[in-house]
CSV table of C-alpha atoms in Angstrom, one decimal:
chain,number,residue,atom,x,y,z
A,1,MET,CA,-66.0,67.9,-10.8
A,2,MET,CA,-64.0,67.8,-14.2
A,3,MET,CA,-66.4,67.9,-17.2
A,4,LEU,CA,-65.4,65.7,-20.2
A,5,PRO,CA,-65.5,67.2,-23.7
A,6,ALA,CA,-68.7,66.3,-25.6
A,7,ALA,CA,-68.3,64.0,-28.5
A,8,CYS,CA,-68.4,65.6,-31.9
A,9,GLY,CA,-69.1,64.5,-35.4
A,10,GLY,CA,-69.4,60.8,-36.7
A,11,PRO,CA,-67.1,57.9,-36.8
A,12,VAL,CA,-63.6,58.7,-38.1
A,13,PRO,CA,-63.2,57.5,-41.8
A,14,THR,CA,-60.8,54.9,-42.4
A,15,ALA,CA,-57.9,55.3,-44.5
A,16,GLU,CA,-59.6,53.3,-47.4
A,17,GLU,CA,-62.5,55.5,-47.1
A,18,ARG,CA,-60.5,58.7,-47.3
A,19,LYS,CA,-58.8,57.2,-50.4
A,20,GLN,CA,-62.0,56.3,-52.1
A,21,ASP,CA,-63.3,59.7,-51.3
A,22,ASP,CA,-60.1,61.3,-52.9
A,23,GLN,CA,-60.5,59.2,-55.9
A,24,GLN,CA,-64.3,60.2,-56.3
A,25,ALA,CA,-63.4,63.9,-56.0
A,26,LYS,CA,-60.5,63.5,-58.6
A,27,LEU,CA,-62.7,61.7,-60.9
A,28,ALA,CA,-65.6,64.5,-60.5
A,29,GLN,CA,-62.7,67.0,-61.3
A,30,ILE,CA,-61.7,65.2,-64.6
A,31,MET,CA,-65.2,64.9,-65.9
A,32,ARG,CA,-65.8,68.6,-65.3
A,33,VAL,CA,-62.6,69.6,-67.1
A,34,ALA,CA,-63.4,67.1,-69.8
A,35,LYS,CA,-66.8,68.7,-70.4
A,36,THR,CA,-65.5,72.3,-70.3
A,37,THR,CA,-62.7,71.1,-72.9
A,38,ARG,CA,-65.3,69.4,-75.2
A,39,ASP,CA,-67.6,72.5,-74.9
A,40,GLY,CA,-64.6,74.4,-76.1
A,41,GLY,CA,-64.1,72.3,-79.1
A,42,ASP,CA,-61.0,70.4,-78.4
A,43,LEU,CA,-62.8,66.9,-78.8
A,44,GLY,CA,-59.5,64.8,-79.0
A,45,SER,CA,-58.2,66.1,-75.7
A,46,ALA,CA,-61.7,65.7,-74.1
A,47,ALA,CA,-61.9,62.1,-75.3
A,48,ASN,CA,-58.5,61.4,-73.7
A,49,MET,CA,-59.7,62.9,-70.3
A,50,TYR,CA,-63.0,60.8,-70.5
A,51,GLU,CA,-60.7,57.7,-71.2
A,52,ARG,CA,-58.6,58.6,-68.3
A,53,ALA,CA,-61.8,58.8,-66.0
A,54,HIS,CA,-63.0,55.3,-67.4
A,55,ARG,CA,-59.7,53.8,-66.2
A,56,MET,CA,-60.2,55.3,-62.7
A,57,ALA,CA,-63.7,53.9,-62.4
A,58,PRO,CA,-64.1,50.9,-64.8
A,59,ASN,CA,-67.5,49.8,-63.5
A,60,ASP,CA,-68.9,53.4,-64.1
A,61,LYS,CA,-70.8,53.9,-67.5
A,62,ALA,CA,-71.0,57.6,-67.2
A,63,ALA,CA,-67.4,58.1,-68.5
A,64,LEU,CA,-67.9,55.6,-71.3
A,65,LEU,CA,-71.2,57.4,-72.5
A,66,GLU,CA,-69.3,60.8,-72.6
A,67,LEU,CA,-66.3,59.1,-74.4
A,68,GLY,CA,-68.6,57.6,-77.1
A,69,ASN,CA,-70.5,60.8,-77.6
A,70,THR,CA,-67.4,62.8,-77.9
A,71,THR,CA,-65.6,60.4,-80.1
A,72,LEU,CA,-68.7,60.2,-82.3
A,73,ALA,CA,-68.9,63.9,-82.7
A,74,ALA,CA,-65.1,63.8,-83.5
A,75,GLY,CA,-65.9,61.4,-86.5
A,76,ASP,CA,-64.1,58.5,-84.9
A,77,GLY,CA,-66.6,55.6,-85.2
A,78,ASP,CA,-64.3,53.0,-84.2
A,79,ARG,CA,-63.5,54.6,-80.9
A,80,ALA,CA,-67.1,55.4,-80.2
A,81,ALA,CA,-68.3,51.9,-80.9
A,82,ALA,CA,-65.7,50.5,-78.4
A,83,ALA,CA,-66.9,53.1,-75.8
A,84,PHE,CA,-70.6,52.5,-76.3
A,85,GLY,CA,-69.8,48.6,-76.5
A,86,ARG,CA,-68.1,48.4,-73.1
A,87,ALA,CA,-71.1,50.7,-71.9
A,88,VAL,CA,-73.6,48.1,-73.0
A,89,LYS,CA,-71.6,45.3,-71.4
A,90,LEU,CA,-71.8,47.1,-68.1
A,91,ALA,CA,-75.6,48.2,-68.5
A,92,PRO,CA,-77.2,46.0,-71.2
A,93,ASP,CA,-80.5,47.8,-70.5
A,94,ASN,CA,-79.3,51.5,-70.7
A,95,PRO,CA,-81.0,52.9,-73.8
A,96,VAL,CA,-78.5,55.6,-74.2
A,97,ALA,CA,-75.7,53.2,-74.6
A,98,LEU,CA,-77.8,51.1,-76.7
A,99,MET,CA,-78.5,53.8,-79.1
A,100,GLY,CA,-75.0,55.2,-79.1
A,101,LEU,CA,-73.6,51.9,-80.1
A,102,GLY,CA,-76.3,51.7,-82.8
A,103,LYS,CA,-75.2,55.1,-84.3
A,104,ALA,CA,-71.6,54.2,-84.1
A,105,LEU,CA,-72.1,51.1,-85.9
A,106,ILE,CA,-74.0,53.0,-88.5
A,107,THR,CA,-70.9,55.3,-89.0
A,108,GLN,CA,-69.0,52.2,-89.6
A,109,ARG,CA,-71.6,51.1,-92.3
A,110,LYS,CA,-72.5,48.1,-90.2
A,111,PRO,CA,-76.4,48.5,-90.5
A,112,ILE,CA,-77.2,44.9,-89.7
A,113,GLU,CA,-75.2,45.1,-86.4
A,114,ALA,CA,-76.8,48.3,-85.5
A,115,LEU,CA,-80.4,47.2,-85.9
A,116,PRO,CA,-80.7,45.2,-82.7
A,117,HIS,CA,-79.6,47.8,-80.6
A,118,PHE,CA,-82.1,50.4,-81.9
A,119,LEU,CA,-84.9,47.7,-81.5
A,120,ALA,CA,-83.8,47.1,-77.9
A,121,ALA,CA,-83.7,50.8,-77.2
A,122,ALA,CA,-87.2,51.3,-78.7
A,123,LYS,CA,-88.6,48.6,-76.3
A,124,LEU,CA,-87.1,50.4,-73.3
A,125,LEU,CA,-88.3,53.9,-74.5
A,126,PRO,CA,-91.5,53.2,-76.0
A,127,SER,CA,-92.5,57.1,-76.4
A,128,ASP,CA,-89.0,58.2,-77.8
A,129,PRO,CA,-88.7,58.7,-81.6
A,130,ARG,CA,-84.9,58.4,-81.9
A,131,PRO,CA,-84.6,54.7,-81.9
A,132,HIS,CA,-87.1,54.6,-84.7
A,133,ASN,CA,-85.0,57.1,-86.7
A,134,GLY,CA,-82.0,54.8,-86.2
A,135,MET,CA,-83.8,52.0,-87.4
A,136,GLY,CA,-84.9,53.8,-90.4
A,137,VAL,CA,-81.4,54.6,-91.4
A,138,ALA,CA,-80.1,51.1,-90.8
A,139,TYR,CA,-82.8,49.8,-93.1
A,140,ASP,CA,-82.2,52.4,-95.7
A,141,LEU,CA,-78.6,51.4,-95.8
A,142,LEU,CA,-79.6,47.9,-96.3
A,143,GLY,CA,-81.7,48.9,-99.3
A,144,GLU,CA,-84.9,48.1,-97.4
A,145,HIS,CA,-86.7,51.3,-97.9
A,146,GLU,CA,-90.2,50.0,-97.1
A,147,GLU,CA,-89.1,49.0,-93.7
A,148,ALA,CA,-87.1,52.2,-93.3
A,149,GLN,CA,-90.3,54.2,-94.2
A,150,THR,CA,-92.4,52.2,-91.5
A,151,ALA,CA,-89.8,53.1,-89.0
A,152,TYR,CA,-89.9,56.7,-89.9
A,153,VAL,CA,-93.7,56.8,-89.7
A,154,ASP,CA,-93.7,54.9,-86.4
A,155,GLY,CA,-91.4,57.5,-85.0
A,156,MET,CA,-93.4,60.4,-86.4
A,157,GLU,CA,-96.5,59.0,-84.6
A,158,LYS,CA,-94.7,59.6,-81.4
A,159,ALA,CA,-93.1,62.9,-82.5
A,160,PRO,CA,-95.3,64.5,-85.4
A,161,GLY,CA,-93.3,67.6,-85.6
A,162,ASN,CA,-89.8,65.8,-85.6
A,163,ALA,CA,-87.9,67.4,-88.7
A,164,SER,CA,-85.3,64.7,-88.7
A,165,LEU,CA,-87.9,62.0,-89.1
A,166,ARG,CA,-89.7,64.0,-91.9
A,167,ASN,CA,-86.5,64.4,-94.0
A,168,ASN,CA,-85.3,61.0,-93.6
A,169,LEU,CA,-88.8,59.6,-94.8
A,170,ALA,CA,-88.8,61.7,-97.8
A,171,LEU,CA,-85.1,60.8,-98.6
A,172,SER,CA,-85.9,57.1,-98.1
A,173,MET,CA,-88.8,57.6,-100.7
A,174,ALA,CA,-86.5,59.2,-103.1
A,175,LEU,CA,-83.9,56.5,-102.6
A,176,GLY,CA,-86.7,53.9,-103.4
A,177,GLY,CA,-87.6,55.8,-106.6
A,178,GLU,CA,-90.8,57.3,-105.2
A,179,PHE,CA,-89.9,60.9,-106.1
A,180,GLU,CA,-93.5,62.3,-106.4
A,181,GLU,CA,-94.3,60.9,-102.7
A,182,ALA,CA,-91.0,62.3,-101.5
A,183,LEU,CA,-91.8,65.7,-102.8
A,184,ARG,CA,-95.2,65.6,-101.3
A,185,THR,CA,-93.8,64.7,-97.8
A,186,LEU,CA,-91.1,67.3,-97.8
A,187,GLY,CA,-92.5,70.1,-100.1
A,188,PRO,CA,-94.9,71.7,-97.6
A,189,ALA,CA,-92.2,72.0,-95.0
A,190,ALA,CA,-89.8,73.7,-97.6
A,191,GLU,CA,-92.7,76.2,-98.5
A,192,ALA,CA,-93.6,77.0,-94.9
A,193,PRO,CA,-92.5,80.5,-93.9
A,194,GLY,CA,-89.2,80.5,-92.2
A,195,ALA,CA,-88.2,77.1,-93.5
A,196,GLY,CA,-84.6,76.5,-92.8
A,197,ALA,CA,-81.7,75.9,-95.3
A,198,LYS,CA,-81.6,72.1,-94.3
A,199,VAL,CA,-85.1,71.3,-95.7
A,200,GLN,CA,-84.7,73.4,-98.9
A,201,LEU,CA,-81.4,71.4,-99.6
A,202,ASN,CA,-82.9,68.2,-98.9
A,203,LEU,CA,-85.7,69.3,-101.2
A,204,ALA,CA,-83.1,70.2,-103.9
A,205,LEU,CA,-81.4,66.8,-103.4
A,206,ILE,CA,-84.6,64.8,-104.1
A,207,HIS,CA,-85.2,66.8,-107.1
A,208,GLY,CA,-81.4,66.0,-108.2
A,209,LEU,CA,-82.1,62.4,-107.2
A,210,ALA,CA,-85.1,62.3,-109.6
A,211,GLY,CA,-82.8,63.9,-112.3
A,212,ASP,CA,-84.4,67.2,-112.4
A,213,PHE,CA,-81.3,69.3,-112.2
A,214,ASN,CA,-83.1,72.7,-113.3
A,215,LYS,CA,-85.6,72.4,-110.5
A,216,ALA,CA,-82.8,71.2,-108.0
A,217,ALA,CA,-81.0,74.3,-109.0
A,218,GLU,CA,-84.0,76.5,-108.6
A,219,VAL,CA,-84.7,75.3,-105.1
A,220,ALA,CA,-80.9,75.3,-103.9
A,221,SER,CA,-80.5,78.9,-105.3
A,222,LYS,CA,-82.9,80.0,-102.2
A,223,VAL,CA,-80.1,79.3,-99.8
A,224,LEU,CA,-76.9,78.9,-101.6
A,225,ALA,CA,-74.6,81.4,-103.8
A,226,PRO,CA,-74.3,80.4,-107.5
A,227,ALA,CA,-71.0,78.7,-107.2
A,228,GLN,CA,-72.2,76.6,-104.4
A,229,VAL,CA,-75.3,75.6,-106.4
A,230,ARG,CA,-73.2,74.6,-109.3
A,231,GLN,CA,-71.1,72.4,-106.8
A,232,ASN,CA,-74.3,70.6,-105.5
A,233,LEU,CA,-75.4,69.9,-109.1
A,234,SER,CA,-72.2,68.1,-109.8
A,235,TYR,CA,-72.8,66.4,-106.6
A,236,TYR,CA,-76.2,65.3,-107.5
A,237,LYS,CA,-74.9,64.0,-110.8
A,238,ARG,CA,-72.5,62.0,-109.2
A,239,LEU,CA,-74.9,60.3,-106.9
A,240,GLN,CA,-76.5,58.9,-109.9
A,241,ASP,CA,-73.6,56.7,-110.6
A,242,LEU,CA,-73.0,55.4,-107.2
A,243,PRO,CA,-74.2,51.8,-106.1
A,244,PRO,CA,-77.3,51.9,-104.3
A,245,LYS,CA,-76.0,51.3,-100.8
A,246,ASP,CA,-73.3,53.8,-101.4
A,247,ARG,CA,-76.0,56.4,-102.7
A,248,ALA,CA,-77.9,55.8,-99.6
A,249,ALA,CA,-75.0,56.3,-97.3
A,250,ALA,CA,-74.2,59.7,-99.1
A,251,VAL,CA,-77.8,60.8,-99.2
A,252,LEU,CA,-78.4,60.2,-95.4
A,253,GLY,CA,-74.9,61.3,-94.4
A,254,ILE,CA,-74.5,58.1,-92.4
A,255,GLY,CA,-74.9,59.0,-88.4
A,256,ASP,CA,-75.5,62.5,-89.0
A,257,SER,CA,-79.2,61.9,-90.0
A,258,ILE,CA,-80.0,59.9,-86.8
A,259,GLY,CA,-79.8,62.8,-84.6
A,260,GLN,CA,-79.4,62.9,-80.8
């Protein structure tokens, strides 16, 4: 009696299924190469790869989020806002997309437009301090320093050791003319063993905003060479002549102060 060969494997994939599998494999490869390229410092090429990946899978938000983060890192706020904006349309309740769009709008000097996205992200991530940091920066850019400080304090309740929130809170106080409060807020961190350069320079900046250039120079000299100290003092003096909103943008470093 002739024995028939046993059936093996599952159903044979259709031509359309094979095409989809090939596209998914190609998409995954592009995303891997884009990440490697970005990690290597070529942000422009990485962004173009993520854009290509998005065109291959226009309903997949992953490439858009990476495109937004990469172009933000490259300082291209317009392209980042466009990428995160498309991601928010695809996933309105995605907090990463919301915070990314908020940060991109901050870099464009659009704090009013940024605020709703940080507020929405805060509701979705009730224990995450980052949306509160974004809110605080937006309020500071609007000149609403009391609201900004409330946002920073709310964030610090969730993450008491968060250095970015503490720095921004002190800078907000200084922008609002509360120099003694600002120094009390940041001073202990600057005096702690192993305090980094950033906190020292922020403390020097607060002294500079207060017009105490001698003290600013004394603090800055702990981490800077004499020529750099002189440059910073000139910068502090220029800040005095800026309009309040421009001064806030310069002091907070726009999107850099929000963090990741």
